[in-house]
Coordinates of C-alpha atoms in Angstrom, one line a residue:
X1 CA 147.8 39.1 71.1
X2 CA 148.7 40.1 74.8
X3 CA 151.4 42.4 73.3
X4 CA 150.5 46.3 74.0
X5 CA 151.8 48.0 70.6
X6 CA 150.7 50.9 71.4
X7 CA 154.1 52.7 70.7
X8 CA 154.8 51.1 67.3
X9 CA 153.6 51.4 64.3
X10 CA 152.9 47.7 62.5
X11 CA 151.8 45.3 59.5
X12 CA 149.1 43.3 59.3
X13 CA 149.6 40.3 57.3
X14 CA 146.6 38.2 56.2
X15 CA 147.7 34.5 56.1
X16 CA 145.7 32.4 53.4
X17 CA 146.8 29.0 54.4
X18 CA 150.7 29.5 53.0
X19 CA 153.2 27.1 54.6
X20 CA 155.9 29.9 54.4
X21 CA 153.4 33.4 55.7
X22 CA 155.8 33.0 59.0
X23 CA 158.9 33.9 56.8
X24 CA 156.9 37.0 55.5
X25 CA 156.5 38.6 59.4
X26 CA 160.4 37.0 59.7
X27 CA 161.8 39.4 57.2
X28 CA 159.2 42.5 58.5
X29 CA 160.4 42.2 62.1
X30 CA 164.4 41.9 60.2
X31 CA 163.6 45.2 58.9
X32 CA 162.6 46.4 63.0
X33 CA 159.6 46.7 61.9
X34 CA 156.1 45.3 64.6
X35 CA 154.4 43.1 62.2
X36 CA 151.6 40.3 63.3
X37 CA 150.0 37.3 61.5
X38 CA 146.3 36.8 61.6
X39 CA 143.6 34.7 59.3
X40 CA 142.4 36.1 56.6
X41 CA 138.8 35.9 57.4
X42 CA 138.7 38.3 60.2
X43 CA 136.1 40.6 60.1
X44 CA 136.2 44.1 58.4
X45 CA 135.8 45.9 61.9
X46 CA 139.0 43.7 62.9
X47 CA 141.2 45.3 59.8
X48 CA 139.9 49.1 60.4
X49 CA 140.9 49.0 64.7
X50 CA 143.9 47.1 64.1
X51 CA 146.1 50.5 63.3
X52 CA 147.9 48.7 60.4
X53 CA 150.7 51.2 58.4
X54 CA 150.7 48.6 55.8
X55 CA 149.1 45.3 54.7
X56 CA 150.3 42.0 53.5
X57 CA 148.3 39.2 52.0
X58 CA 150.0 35.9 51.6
X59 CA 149.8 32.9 49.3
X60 CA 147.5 30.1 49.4
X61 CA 147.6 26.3 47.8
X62 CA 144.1 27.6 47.0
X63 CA 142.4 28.9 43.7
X64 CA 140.8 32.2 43.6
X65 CA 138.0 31.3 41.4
X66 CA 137.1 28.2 43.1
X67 CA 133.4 29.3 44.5
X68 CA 134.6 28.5 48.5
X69 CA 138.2 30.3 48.3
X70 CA 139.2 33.1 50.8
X71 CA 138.9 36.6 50.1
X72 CA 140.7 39.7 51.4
X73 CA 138.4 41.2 53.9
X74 CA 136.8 44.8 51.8
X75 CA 138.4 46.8 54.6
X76 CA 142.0 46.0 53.5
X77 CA 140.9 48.3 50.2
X78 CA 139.4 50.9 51.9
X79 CA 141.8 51.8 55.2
X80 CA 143.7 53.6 52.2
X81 CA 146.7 52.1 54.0
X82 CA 149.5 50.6 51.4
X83 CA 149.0 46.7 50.4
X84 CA 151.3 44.3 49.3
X85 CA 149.7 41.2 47.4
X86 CA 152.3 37.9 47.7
X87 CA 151.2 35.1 45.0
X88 CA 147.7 33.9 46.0
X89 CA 147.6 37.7 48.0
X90 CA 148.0 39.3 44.0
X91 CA 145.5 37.1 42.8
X92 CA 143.0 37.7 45.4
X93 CA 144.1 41.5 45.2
X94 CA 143.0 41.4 41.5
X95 CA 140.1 39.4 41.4
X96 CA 138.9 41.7 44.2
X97 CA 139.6 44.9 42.4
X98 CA 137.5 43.8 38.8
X99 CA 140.6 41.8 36.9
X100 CA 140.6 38.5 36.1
X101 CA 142.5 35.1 37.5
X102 CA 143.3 31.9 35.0
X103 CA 144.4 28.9 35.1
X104 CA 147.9 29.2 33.6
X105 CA 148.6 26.4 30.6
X106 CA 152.3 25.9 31.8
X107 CA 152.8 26.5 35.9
X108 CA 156.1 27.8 37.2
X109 CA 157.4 26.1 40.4
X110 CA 161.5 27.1 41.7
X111 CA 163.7 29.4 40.2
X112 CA 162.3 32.1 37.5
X113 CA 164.0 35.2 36.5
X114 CA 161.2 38.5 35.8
X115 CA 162.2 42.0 34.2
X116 CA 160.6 44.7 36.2
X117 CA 159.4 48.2 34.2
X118 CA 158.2 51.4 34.8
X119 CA 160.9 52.2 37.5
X120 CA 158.2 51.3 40.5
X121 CA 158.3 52.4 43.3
X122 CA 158.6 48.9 44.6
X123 CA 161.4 47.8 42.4
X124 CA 162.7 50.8 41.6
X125 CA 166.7 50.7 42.1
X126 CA 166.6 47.2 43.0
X127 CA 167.8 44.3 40.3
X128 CA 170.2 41.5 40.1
X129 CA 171.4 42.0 37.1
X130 CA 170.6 44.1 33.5
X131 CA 169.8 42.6 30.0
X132 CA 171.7 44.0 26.7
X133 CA 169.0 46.6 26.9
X134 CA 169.7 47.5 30.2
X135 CA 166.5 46.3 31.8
X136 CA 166.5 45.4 35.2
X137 CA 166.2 41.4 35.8
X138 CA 165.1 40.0 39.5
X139 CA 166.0 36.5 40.2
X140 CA 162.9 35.5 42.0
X141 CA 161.2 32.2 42.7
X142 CA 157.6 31.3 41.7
X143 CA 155.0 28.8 43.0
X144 CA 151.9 28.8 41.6
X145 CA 149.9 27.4 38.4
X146 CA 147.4 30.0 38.3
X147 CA 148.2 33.5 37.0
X148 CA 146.5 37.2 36.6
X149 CA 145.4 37.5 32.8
X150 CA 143.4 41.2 32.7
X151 CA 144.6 44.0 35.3
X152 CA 142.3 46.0 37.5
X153 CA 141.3 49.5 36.5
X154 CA 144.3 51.8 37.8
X155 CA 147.1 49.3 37.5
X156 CA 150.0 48.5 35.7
X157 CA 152.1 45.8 34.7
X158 CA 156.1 46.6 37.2
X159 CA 157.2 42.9 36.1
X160 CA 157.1 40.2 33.6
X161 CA 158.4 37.4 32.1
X162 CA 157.6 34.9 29.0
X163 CA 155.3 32.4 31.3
X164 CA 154.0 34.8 33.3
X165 CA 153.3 38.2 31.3
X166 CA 151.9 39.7 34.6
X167 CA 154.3 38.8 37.3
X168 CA 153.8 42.3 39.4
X169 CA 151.3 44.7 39.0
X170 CA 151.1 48.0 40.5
X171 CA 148.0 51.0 41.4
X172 CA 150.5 53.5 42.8
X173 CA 148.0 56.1 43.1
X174 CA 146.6 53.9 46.0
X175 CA 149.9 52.4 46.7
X176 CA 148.5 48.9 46.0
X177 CA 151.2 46.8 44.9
X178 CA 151.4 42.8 44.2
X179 CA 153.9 39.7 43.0
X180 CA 153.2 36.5 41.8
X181 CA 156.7 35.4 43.0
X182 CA 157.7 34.9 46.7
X183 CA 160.4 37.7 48.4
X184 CA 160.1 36.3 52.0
X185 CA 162.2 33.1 50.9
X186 CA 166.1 33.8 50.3
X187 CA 165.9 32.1 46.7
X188 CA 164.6 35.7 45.7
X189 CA 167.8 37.1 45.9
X190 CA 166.9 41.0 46.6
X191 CA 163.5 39.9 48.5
X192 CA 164.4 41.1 51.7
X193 CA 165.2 44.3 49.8
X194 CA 161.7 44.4 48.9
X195 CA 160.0 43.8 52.0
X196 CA 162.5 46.8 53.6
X197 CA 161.0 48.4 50.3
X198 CA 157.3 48.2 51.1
X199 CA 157.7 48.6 54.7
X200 CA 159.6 51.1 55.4
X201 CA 159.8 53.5 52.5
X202 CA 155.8 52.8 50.9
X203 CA 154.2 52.1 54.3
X204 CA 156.8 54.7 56.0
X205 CA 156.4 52.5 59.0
X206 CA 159.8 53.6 61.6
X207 CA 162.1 51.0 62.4
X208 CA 161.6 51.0 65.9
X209 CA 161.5 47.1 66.9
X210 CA 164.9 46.4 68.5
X211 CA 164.6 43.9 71.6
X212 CA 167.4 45.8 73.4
X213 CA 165.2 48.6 73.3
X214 CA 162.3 46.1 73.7
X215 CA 163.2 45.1 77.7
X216 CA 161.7 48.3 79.5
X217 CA 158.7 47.4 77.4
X218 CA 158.6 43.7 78.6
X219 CA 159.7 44.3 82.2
X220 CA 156.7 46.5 82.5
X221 CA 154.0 44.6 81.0
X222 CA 155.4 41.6 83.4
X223 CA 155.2 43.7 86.6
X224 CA 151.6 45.3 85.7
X225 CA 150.6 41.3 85.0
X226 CA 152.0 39.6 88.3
X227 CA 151.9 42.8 90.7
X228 CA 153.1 41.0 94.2
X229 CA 152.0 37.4 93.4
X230 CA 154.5 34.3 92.6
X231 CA 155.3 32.9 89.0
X232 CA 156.8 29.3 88.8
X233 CA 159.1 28.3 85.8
X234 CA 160.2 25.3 84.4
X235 CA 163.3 25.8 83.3
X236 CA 164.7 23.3 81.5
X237 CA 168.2 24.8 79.8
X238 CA 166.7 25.5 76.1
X239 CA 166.7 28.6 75.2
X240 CA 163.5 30.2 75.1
X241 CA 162.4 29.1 79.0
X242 CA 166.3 30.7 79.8
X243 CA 165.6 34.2 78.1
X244 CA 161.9 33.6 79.4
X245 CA 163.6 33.3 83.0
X246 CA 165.9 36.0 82.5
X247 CA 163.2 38.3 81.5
X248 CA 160.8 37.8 84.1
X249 CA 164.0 37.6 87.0
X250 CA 164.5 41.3 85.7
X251 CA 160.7 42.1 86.2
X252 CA 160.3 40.7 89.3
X253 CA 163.2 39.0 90.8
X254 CA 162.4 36.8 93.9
X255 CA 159.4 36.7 92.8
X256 CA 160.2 33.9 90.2
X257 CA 160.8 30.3 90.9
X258 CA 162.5 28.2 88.6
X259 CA 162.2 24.2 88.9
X260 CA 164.8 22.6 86.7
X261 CA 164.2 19.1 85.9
X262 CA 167.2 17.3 85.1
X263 CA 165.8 14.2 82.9
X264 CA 169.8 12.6 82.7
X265 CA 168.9 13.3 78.9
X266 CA 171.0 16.7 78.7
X267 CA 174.5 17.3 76.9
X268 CA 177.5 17.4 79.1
X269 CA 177.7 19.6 82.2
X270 CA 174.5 21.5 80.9
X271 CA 172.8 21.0 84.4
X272 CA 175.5 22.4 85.8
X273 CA 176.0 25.3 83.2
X274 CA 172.2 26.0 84.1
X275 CA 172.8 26.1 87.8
X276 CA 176.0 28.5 87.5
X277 CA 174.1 30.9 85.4
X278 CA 170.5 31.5 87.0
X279 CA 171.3 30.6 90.2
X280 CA 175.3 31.8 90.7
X281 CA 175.1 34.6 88.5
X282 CA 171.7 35.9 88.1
X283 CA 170.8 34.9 92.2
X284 CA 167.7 33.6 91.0
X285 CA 165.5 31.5 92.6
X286 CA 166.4 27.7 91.0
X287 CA 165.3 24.2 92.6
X288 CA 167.5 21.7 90.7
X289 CA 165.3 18.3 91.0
X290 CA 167.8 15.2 89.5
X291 CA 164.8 12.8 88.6
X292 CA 167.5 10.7 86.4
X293 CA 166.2 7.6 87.9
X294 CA 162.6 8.3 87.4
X295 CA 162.8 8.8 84.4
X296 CA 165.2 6.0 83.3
X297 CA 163.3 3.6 85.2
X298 CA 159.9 4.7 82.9
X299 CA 162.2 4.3 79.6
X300 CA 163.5 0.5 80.3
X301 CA 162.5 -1.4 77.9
X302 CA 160.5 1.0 75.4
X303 CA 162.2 1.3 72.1
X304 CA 159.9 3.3 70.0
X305 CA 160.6 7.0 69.3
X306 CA 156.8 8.2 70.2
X307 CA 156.1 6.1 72.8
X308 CA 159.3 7.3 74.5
X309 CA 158.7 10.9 73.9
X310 CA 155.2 10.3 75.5
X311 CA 156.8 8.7 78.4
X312 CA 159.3 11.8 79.0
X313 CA 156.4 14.2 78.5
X314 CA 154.6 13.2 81.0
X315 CA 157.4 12.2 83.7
X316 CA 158.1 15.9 83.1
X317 CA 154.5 17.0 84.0
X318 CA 154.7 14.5 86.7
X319 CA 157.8 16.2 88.7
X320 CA 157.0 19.4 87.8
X321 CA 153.5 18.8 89.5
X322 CA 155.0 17.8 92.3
X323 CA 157.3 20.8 92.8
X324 CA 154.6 23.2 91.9
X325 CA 152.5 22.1 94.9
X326 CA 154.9 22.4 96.7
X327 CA 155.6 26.0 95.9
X328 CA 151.6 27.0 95.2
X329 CA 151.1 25.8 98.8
X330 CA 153.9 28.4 99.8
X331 CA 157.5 27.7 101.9
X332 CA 160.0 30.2 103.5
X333 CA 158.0 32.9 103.4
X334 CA 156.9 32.7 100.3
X335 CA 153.1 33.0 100.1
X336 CA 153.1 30.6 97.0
X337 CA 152.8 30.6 93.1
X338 CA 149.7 32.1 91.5
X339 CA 151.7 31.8 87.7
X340 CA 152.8 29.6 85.7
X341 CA 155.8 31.1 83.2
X342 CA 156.4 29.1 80.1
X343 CA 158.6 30.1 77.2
X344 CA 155.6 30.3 74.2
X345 CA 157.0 31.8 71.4
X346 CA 155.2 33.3 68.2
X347 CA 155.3 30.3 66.2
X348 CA 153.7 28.0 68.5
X349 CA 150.8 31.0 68.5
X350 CA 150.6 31.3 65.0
X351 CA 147.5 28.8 64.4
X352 CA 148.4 26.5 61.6
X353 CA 145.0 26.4 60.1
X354 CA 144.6 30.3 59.3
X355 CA 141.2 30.7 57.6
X356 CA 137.9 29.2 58.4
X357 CA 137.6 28.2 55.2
X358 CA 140.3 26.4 53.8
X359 CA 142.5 25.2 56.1
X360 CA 146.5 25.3 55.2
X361 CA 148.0 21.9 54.5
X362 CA 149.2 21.0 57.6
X363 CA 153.1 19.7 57.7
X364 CA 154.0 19.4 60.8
X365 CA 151.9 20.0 64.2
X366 CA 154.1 22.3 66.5
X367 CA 155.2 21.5 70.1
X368 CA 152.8 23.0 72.8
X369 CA 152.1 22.7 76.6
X370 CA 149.1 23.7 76.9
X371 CA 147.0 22.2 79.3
X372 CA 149.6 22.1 82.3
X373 CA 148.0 25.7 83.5
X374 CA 145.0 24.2 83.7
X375 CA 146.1 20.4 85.2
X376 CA 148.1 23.1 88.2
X377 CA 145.4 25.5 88.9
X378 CA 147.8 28.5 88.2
X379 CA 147.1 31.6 85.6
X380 CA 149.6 31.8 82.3
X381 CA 152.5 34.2 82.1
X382 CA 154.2 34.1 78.5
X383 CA 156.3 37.1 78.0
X384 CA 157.8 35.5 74.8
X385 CA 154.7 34.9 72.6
X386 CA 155.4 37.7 70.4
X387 CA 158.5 36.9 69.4
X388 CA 159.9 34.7 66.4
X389 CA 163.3 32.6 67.5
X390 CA 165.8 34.8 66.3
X391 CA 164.2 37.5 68.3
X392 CA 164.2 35.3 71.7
X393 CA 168.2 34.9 70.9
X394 CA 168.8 39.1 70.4
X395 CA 166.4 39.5 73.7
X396 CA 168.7 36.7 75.6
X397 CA 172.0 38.8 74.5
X398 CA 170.8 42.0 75.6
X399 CA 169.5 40.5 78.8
X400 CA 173.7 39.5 79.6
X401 CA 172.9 35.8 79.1
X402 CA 176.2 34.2 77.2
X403 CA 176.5 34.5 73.5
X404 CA 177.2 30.7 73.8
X405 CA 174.1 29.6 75.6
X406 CA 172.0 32.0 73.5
X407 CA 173.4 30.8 70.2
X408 CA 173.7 27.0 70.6
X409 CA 171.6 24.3 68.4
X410 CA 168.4 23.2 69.1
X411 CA 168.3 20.2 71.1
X412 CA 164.6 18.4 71.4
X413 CA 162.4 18.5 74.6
X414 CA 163.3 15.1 75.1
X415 CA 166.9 15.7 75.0
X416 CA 169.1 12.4 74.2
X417 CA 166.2 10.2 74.4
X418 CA 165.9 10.4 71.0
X419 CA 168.9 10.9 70.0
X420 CA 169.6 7.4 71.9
X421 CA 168.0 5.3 69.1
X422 CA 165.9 2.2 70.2
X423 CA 166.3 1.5 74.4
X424 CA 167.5 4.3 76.4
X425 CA 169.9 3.2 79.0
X426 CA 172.5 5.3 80.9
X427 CA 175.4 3.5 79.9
X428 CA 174.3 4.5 76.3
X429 CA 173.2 8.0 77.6
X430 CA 176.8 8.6 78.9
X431 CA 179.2 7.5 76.0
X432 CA 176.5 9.9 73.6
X433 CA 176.8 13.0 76.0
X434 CA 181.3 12.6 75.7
X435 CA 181.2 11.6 71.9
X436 CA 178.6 14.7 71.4
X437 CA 180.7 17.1 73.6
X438 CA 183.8 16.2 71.5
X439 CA 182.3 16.6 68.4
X440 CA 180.5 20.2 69.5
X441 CA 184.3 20.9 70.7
X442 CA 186.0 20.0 67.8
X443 CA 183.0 21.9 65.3
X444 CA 183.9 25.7 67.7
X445 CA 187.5 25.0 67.7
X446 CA 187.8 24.8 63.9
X447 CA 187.8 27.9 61.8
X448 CA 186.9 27.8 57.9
X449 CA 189.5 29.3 55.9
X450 CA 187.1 31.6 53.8
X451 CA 184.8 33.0 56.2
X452 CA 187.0 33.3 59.4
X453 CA 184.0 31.7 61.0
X454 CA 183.9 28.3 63.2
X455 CA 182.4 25.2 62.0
X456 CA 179.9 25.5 64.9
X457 CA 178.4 29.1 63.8
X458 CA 178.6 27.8 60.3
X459 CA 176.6 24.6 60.8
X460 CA 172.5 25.5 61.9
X461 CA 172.3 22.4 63.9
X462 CA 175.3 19.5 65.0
X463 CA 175.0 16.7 67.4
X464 CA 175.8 12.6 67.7
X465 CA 173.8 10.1 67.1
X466 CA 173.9 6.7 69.6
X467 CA 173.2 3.9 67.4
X468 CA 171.9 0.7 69.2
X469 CA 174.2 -1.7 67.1
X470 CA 177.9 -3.2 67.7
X471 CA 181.0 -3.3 65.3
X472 CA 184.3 -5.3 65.3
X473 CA 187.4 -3.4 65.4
X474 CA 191.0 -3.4 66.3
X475 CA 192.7 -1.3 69.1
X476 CA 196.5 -2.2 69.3
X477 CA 196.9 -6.0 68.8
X478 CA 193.3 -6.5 70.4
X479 CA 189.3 -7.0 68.8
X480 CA 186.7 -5.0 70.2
X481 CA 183.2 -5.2 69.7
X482 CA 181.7 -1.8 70.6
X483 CA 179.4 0.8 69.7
X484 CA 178.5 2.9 66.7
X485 CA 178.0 6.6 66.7
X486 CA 176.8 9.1 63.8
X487 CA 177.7 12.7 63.4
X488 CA 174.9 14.7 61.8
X489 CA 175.4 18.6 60.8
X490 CA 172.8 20.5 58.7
X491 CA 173.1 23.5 57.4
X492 CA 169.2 25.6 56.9
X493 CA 167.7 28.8 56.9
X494 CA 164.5 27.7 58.7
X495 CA 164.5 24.2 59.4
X496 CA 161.7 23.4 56.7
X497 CA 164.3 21.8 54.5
X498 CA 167.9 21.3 55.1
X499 CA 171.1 20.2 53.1
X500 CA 173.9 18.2 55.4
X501 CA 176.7 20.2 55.8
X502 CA 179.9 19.4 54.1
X503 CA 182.3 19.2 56.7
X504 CA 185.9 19.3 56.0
X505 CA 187.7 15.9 56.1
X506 CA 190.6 16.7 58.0
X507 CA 187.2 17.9 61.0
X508 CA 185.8 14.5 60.3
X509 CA 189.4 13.0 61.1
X510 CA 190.0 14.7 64.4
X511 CA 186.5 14.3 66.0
X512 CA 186.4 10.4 64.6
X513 CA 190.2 9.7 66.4
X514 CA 189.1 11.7 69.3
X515 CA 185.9 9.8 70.3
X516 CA 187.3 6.0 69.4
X517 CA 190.2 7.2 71.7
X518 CA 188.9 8.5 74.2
X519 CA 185.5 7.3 74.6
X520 CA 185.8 3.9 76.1
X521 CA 182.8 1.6 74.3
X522 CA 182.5 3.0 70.7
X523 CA 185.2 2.2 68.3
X524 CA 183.2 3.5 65.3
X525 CA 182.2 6.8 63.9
X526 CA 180.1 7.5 61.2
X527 CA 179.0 10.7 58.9
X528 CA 175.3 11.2 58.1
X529 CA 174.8 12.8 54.4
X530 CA 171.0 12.7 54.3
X531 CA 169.2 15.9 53.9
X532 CA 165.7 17.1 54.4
X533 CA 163.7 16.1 52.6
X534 CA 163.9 13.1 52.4
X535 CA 165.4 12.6 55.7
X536 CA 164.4 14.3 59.1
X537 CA 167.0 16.6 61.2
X538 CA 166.9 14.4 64.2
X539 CA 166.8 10.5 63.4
X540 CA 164.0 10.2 65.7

């Protein structure tokens, strides 16, 4: 990692192929806490120099007793540093330390409830509810088929239930403690009190990772980095490459050059929303480049969502190119750009295939860049590859970017282009951008009763669908045969799965009326209940 954490104490979390080991160092860093993923197969010497306060290992699809399965490096066991053990992590924790793993007869997969004993450390004070015997019961949820049958010398049973007799198990003499259950994903109701449990009471790790206090930290490492040479951004109006430019205009100031590519693919006024911010408010350095055309000329015709988001990639690489000649070749006494800045963040680091091994089941490949560095000649600046999204968005706030740039839904690389379903054509391109702004409008300017929050902050991601079909309907004592739009709005914790958020009619009304009235073209406005599975976020 290029990260110097010198200054904060950390976790090292072992990831063993789990689809969900990224929510684990989620729910550390939520506790302030410097916390970094790595394979499980490192090597013993990489464990003992890493200056971990605590360990985690994380689940696996795998089987413990399968001849080829990952195991714990021995370190781990002998830093005599505490270690946490999450599902596959407590199996391989007890295998390791001479107790036995079985196939269970009945698996548990979803929601199980476990009564924890022995007043644990780990548990101890924390519960959802008590029994008739006043017991302490955790509502938790499980994943696995396999199961610990024998403890390891020194430990104890701190949880159980009917189906799985050993569902935590605890050597507090070592502070070795493990669950068979999950508490990085919010179905374990007091998980996160867990984590905060481990971390900073057992590991007595100080919660020290705040991004506001994180800037001096970042600024620095930028400056040592660049010294007096030129960095070149692409900024495109997403967030991370905004915080990313924020950040590195505070390092270095003039020494940063943002290209922004308009595509004609963004939301309303967002280009000039960019503009006003970096380069009227910030005074940075911002070459607005309108390749609308180009770009719309390259989509005619192509109706398939890959092929188009193929096309826009490499458009994009194709400006970009241009301007970064341009720039590396140096103009108004600039001596040119030795950096390229992109806005990495730790997810797209995070490998997706962990061990050596046994590979975790891949789901879905992550977006990356790479390659451009090398296509421009220029060296890699990425001053957000430490950080997880939520992160980016506290850094952004504290940097004095808007609460409203730094908080608004995704929107894909490609922008409307696939939001535009089958052809993109501007005409289609600017009835989407007014029927999505009025439905983004509509979704800030409506407050929910119960919470006293908007729709907007309420809903994870919102935006309108153009769909590539025509309707008859009746305006006054005419027909009209227009277009057909689709509001979507999901509601998710992390974006793996995603129920579609239930709206309130009366919103529905207002943002329907709105955009048949006032959108001259689309005289039809549909509601999208799907949610993920089996449907996708974005409809292309």
């Amino acid at each position: 990692m290029a990260l110097n954490t010198m200054a904060h104490q950390k976790i090292l979390i072992l990831d063993f192929g789990s689809q969900v080991t990224q929510l684990i160092a989620r729910r550390v860093r939520e506790a302030h806490v410097y916390c970094e993923i790595h394979p499980c197969d490192v090597s013993d010497d990489f464990v003992r120099d890493f200056g971990a306060n605590g360990i985690i290992l994380s689940g696996s699809h795998a089987s413990v007793y399968e001849e080829e399965t990952d195991r714990a490096p021995q370190a781990v066991f002998e830093l005599g540093v505490p270690v946490l053990g999450i599902c596959y992590g407590m199996q391989t924790m007890a295998q390791q330390l001479g107790g036995k793993v079985e196939a269970g007869t009945k698996r548990e997969f979803g929601f199980a409830e476990v009564r924890a004993h022995g007043h644990s450390a780990l548990f101890n004070a924390i519960q959802d509810r008590t029994n008739s015997e006043g017991h302490g019961l955790l509502e938790v949820w499980m994943s696995h088929g396999d199961k610990v049958t024998e403890l390891p010398p020194g430990f104890k049973v701190i949880a159980s239930n009917d189906t799985t007799p050993i569902a935590a198990m605890a050597d507090e003499e070592r502070k070795f403690y493990a669950v068979q259950f999950h508490p990085e994903v919010t179905h374990t109701r007091q998980g996160q009190a867990m984590l905060n449990r481990f971390v900073l009471d057992i590991c007595q790790t100080r919660a020290d990772w705040i991004m506001g206090d994180y800037i001096s930290e970042a600024v620095e490492r930028i400056r040592q980095q660049v010294g007096d040479e030129e960095v070149i951004l692409g900024l495109s109006g997403g967030v991370d490459s905004s915080v990313a430019a924020a950040l590195i205009h505070r390092a270095i100031g003039d020494q940063l050059t943002c290209v922004f590519v308009d595509h004609g693919l963004l939301r309303l006024n967002e280009g000039k929303m960019v503009m006003e911010m970096f380069a009227g408010q910030l005074h940075a350095r911002v070459i607005h480049v309108d390749a609308t055309a180009q770009f719309m000329g390259q989509l005619a015709g192509v109706s398939d969502p890959e092929a188009k988001r193929k096309i826009i990639g490499r458009a994009f690489v194709e400006v970009f190119k241009a301007e970064a000649a341009k720039l590396k070749a140096g103009t108004g006494g600039h001596k040119g750009a030795t950096f390229l800045a992109q806005g990495t963040i730790y997810p797209d680091v995070i490998e997706s295939g962990g061990a050596k091994s046994k590979k975790a089941v891949t789901i879905k490949s992550h977006h990356n860049v790479g390659g451009l560095p090398e296509q421009l000649g220029l060296k890699l600046l990425e001053p957000l590859r430490d950080l997880f999204k939520d992160e980016v968005r506290q850094l952004g706030v504290a940097l004095g970017l808007p609460p409203d740039m730094v908080y608004r839904h995704p929107f894909p690389g490609p922008g409307l282009g696939v939001r535009i379903l089958g052809e993109v054509k501007q005409e289609f391109a600017d009835l989407l951008r007014q029927a999505d702004a009025i439905f983004i409008e509509e979704l800030r300017s409506t407050i929910d009763d119960v919470s006293g929050k908007s729709w907007y902050d309420l809903t994870s991601q919102a935006f309108t669908v153009f769909l590539p079909v025509k309707s008859v309907g009746v305006m006054g004592d005419g027909r009209t045969y227009d277009y057909v739009v689709s509001l979507r709005a999901v509601i998710t914790s992390d974006f793996m799965t995603a129920h579609w958020a239930e709206l309130p009619y009366s919103l529905l009304g207002r943002v329907s009326n709105r955009i048949i009235n006032e959108v001259r073209g689309i005289n039809r406005v549909v509601y999208d209940i799907s949610g993920k599975p089996p449907a996708t976020i974005e409809w292309e």
